[in-house]
Short mmCIF file of C-alpha atoms in Angstrom, two decimals:
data_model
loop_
_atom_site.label_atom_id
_atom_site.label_comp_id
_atom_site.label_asym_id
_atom_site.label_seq_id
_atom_site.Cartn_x
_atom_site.Cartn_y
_atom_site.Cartn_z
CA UNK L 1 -13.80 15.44 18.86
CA UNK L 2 -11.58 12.77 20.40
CA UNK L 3 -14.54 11.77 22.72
CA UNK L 4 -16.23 11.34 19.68
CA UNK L 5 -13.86 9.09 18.20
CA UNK L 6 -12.91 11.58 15.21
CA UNK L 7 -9.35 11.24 13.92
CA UNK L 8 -7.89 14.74 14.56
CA UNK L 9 -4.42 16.58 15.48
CA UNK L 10 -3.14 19.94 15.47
CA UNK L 11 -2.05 21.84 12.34
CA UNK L 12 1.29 22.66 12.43
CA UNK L 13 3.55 25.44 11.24
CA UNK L 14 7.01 23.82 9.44
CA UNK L 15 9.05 25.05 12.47
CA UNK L 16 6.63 22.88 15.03
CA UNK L 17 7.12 20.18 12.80
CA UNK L 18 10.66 20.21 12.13
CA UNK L 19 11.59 20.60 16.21
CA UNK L 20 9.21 17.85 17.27
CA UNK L 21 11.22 15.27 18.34
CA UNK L 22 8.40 12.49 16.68
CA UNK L 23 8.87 13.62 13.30
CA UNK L 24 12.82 13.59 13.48
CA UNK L 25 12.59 10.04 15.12
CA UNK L 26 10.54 8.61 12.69
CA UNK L 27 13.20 10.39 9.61
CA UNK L 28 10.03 12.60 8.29
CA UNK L 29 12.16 15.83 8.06
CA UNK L 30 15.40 16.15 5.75
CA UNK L 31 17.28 18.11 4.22
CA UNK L 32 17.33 19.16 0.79
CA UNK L 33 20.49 20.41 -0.99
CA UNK L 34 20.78 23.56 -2.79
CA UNK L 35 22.46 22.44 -5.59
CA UNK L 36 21.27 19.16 -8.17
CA UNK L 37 23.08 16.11 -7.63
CA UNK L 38 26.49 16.48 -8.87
CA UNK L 39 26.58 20.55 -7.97
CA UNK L 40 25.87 22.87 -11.14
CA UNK L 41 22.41 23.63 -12.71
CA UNK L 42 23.08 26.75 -14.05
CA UNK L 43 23.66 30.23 -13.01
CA UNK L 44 20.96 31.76 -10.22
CA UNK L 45 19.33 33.98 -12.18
CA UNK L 46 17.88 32.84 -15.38
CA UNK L 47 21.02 32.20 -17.30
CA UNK L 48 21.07 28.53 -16.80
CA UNK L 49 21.02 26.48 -20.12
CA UNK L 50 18.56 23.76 -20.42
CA UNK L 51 19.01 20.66 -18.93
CA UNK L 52 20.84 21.69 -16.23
CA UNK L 53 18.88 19.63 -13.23
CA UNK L 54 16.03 20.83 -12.93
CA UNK L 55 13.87 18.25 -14.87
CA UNK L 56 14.28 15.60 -11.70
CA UNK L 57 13.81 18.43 -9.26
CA UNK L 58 11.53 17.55 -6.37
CA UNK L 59 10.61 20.90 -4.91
CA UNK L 60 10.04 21.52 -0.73
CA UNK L 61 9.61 23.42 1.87
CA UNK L 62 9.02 26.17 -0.38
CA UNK L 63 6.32 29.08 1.18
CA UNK L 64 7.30 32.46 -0.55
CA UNK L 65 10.46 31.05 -1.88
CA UNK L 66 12.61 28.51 0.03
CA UNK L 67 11.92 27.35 3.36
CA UNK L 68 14.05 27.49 6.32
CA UNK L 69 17.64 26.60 5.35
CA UNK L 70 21.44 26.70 5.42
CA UNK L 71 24.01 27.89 2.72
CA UNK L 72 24.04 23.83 2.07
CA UNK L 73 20.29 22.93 2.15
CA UNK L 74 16.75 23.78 3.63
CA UNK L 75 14.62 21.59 6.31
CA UNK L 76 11.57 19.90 4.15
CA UNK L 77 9.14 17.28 5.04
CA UNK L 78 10.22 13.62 3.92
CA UNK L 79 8.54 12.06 1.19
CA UNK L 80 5.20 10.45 2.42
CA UNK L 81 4.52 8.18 3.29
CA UNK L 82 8.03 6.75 4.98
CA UNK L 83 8.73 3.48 3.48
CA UNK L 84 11.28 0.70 4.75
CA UNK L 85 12.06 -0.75 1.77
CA UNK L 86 11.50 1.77 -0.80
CA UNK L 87 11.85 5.24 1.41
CA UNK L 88 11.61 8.23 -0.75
CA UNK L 89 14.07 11.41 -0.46
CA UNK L 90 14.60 14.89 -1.73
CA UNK L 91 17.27 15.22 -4.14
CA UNK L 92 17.63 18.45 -3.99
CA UNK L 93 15.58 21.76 -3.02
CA UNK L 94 14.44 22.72 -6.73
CA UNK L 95 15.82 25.68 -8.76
CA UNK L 96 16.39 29.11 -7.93
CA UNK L 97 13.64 31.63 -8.76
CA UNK L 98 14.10 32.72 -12.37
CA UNK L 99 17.26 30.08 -12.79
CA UNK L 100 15.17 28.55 -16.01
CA UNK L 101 13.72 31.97 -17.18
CA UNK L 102 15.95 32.59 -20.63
CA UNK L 103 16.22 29.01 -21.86
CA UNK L 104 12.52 28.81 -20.87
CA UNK L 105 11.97 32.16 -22.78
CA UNK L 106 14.34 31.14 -25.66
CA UNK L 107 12.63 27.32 -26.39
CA UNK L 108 9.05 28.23 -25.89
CA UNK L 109 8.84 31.55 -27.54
CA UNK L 110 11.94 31.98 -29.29
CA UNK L 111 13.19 35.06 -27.92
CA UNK L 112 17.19 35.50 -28.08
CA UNK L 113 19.47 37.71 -26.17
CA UNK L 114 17.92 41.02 -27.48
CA UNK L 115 14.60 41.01 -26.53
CA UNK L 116 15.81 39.45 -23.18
CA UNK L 117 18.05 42.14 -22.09
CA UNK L 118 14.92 44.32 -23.27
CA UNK L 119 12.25 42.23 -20.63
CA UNK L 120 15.08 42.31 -17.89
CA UNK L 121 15.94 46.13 -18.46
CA UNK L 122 12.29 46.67 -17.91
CA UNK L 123 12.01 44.77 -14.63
CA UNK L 124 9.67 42.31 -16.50
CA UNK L 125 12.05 39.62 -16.02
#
């Protein structure tokens, strides 16, 4: 292909990427906190009210769940493309899985406590 002239590269799995020296010099890996700025968002399992940071969430580096990652943050590709004057950033790595689940529940379908504790006795939630 490259005697051809077609534009081409390897694909790359998020741990070639993040050790390649090229991507780090060029600041197109960082990483994303756990927690929203300002800490909080809610408890880590569904019982997080509303509003709690996850509207300005800017999810990453997410392939069955969270990507690879510390008790402070995971490693996700920069926001692309890399800007001077304007560079983009992750403010944080999104919320947990089911953080949003009851107020979600609770505002779109009106369920209350009851019939939650009834879905999450079940295993539905």
């Amino acid at each position: 292909m490259k005697a051809a002239r077609v534009p081409c590269g390897p694909i790359l799995r998020m741990a070639d990427i993040s050790a390649d020296a090229q991507y780090a010099a060029r600041g197109m890996i960082q990483t994303a906190p756990r927690l929203p700025p300002g800490g909080g968002g809610g408890a880590a399992h569904g019982h997080g009210a509303a509003g709690s940071g996850g509207e300005e969430a800017v999810g990453g580096g997410r392939a069955g769940g969270r990507g690879a990652g510390s008790a402070t943050g995971y490693v996700v590709p920069a926001m692309l493309p890399v800007l001077s004057e304007t560079p983009g950033s992750t403010r944080w790595a999104g919320p947990e899985l089911g953080q949003h689940t009851d107020a979600v529940l609770a505002a779109e379908l009106g369920m209350g406590g009851a019939e939650l504790a009834e879905l999450r006795a079940k295993g539905a939630i």
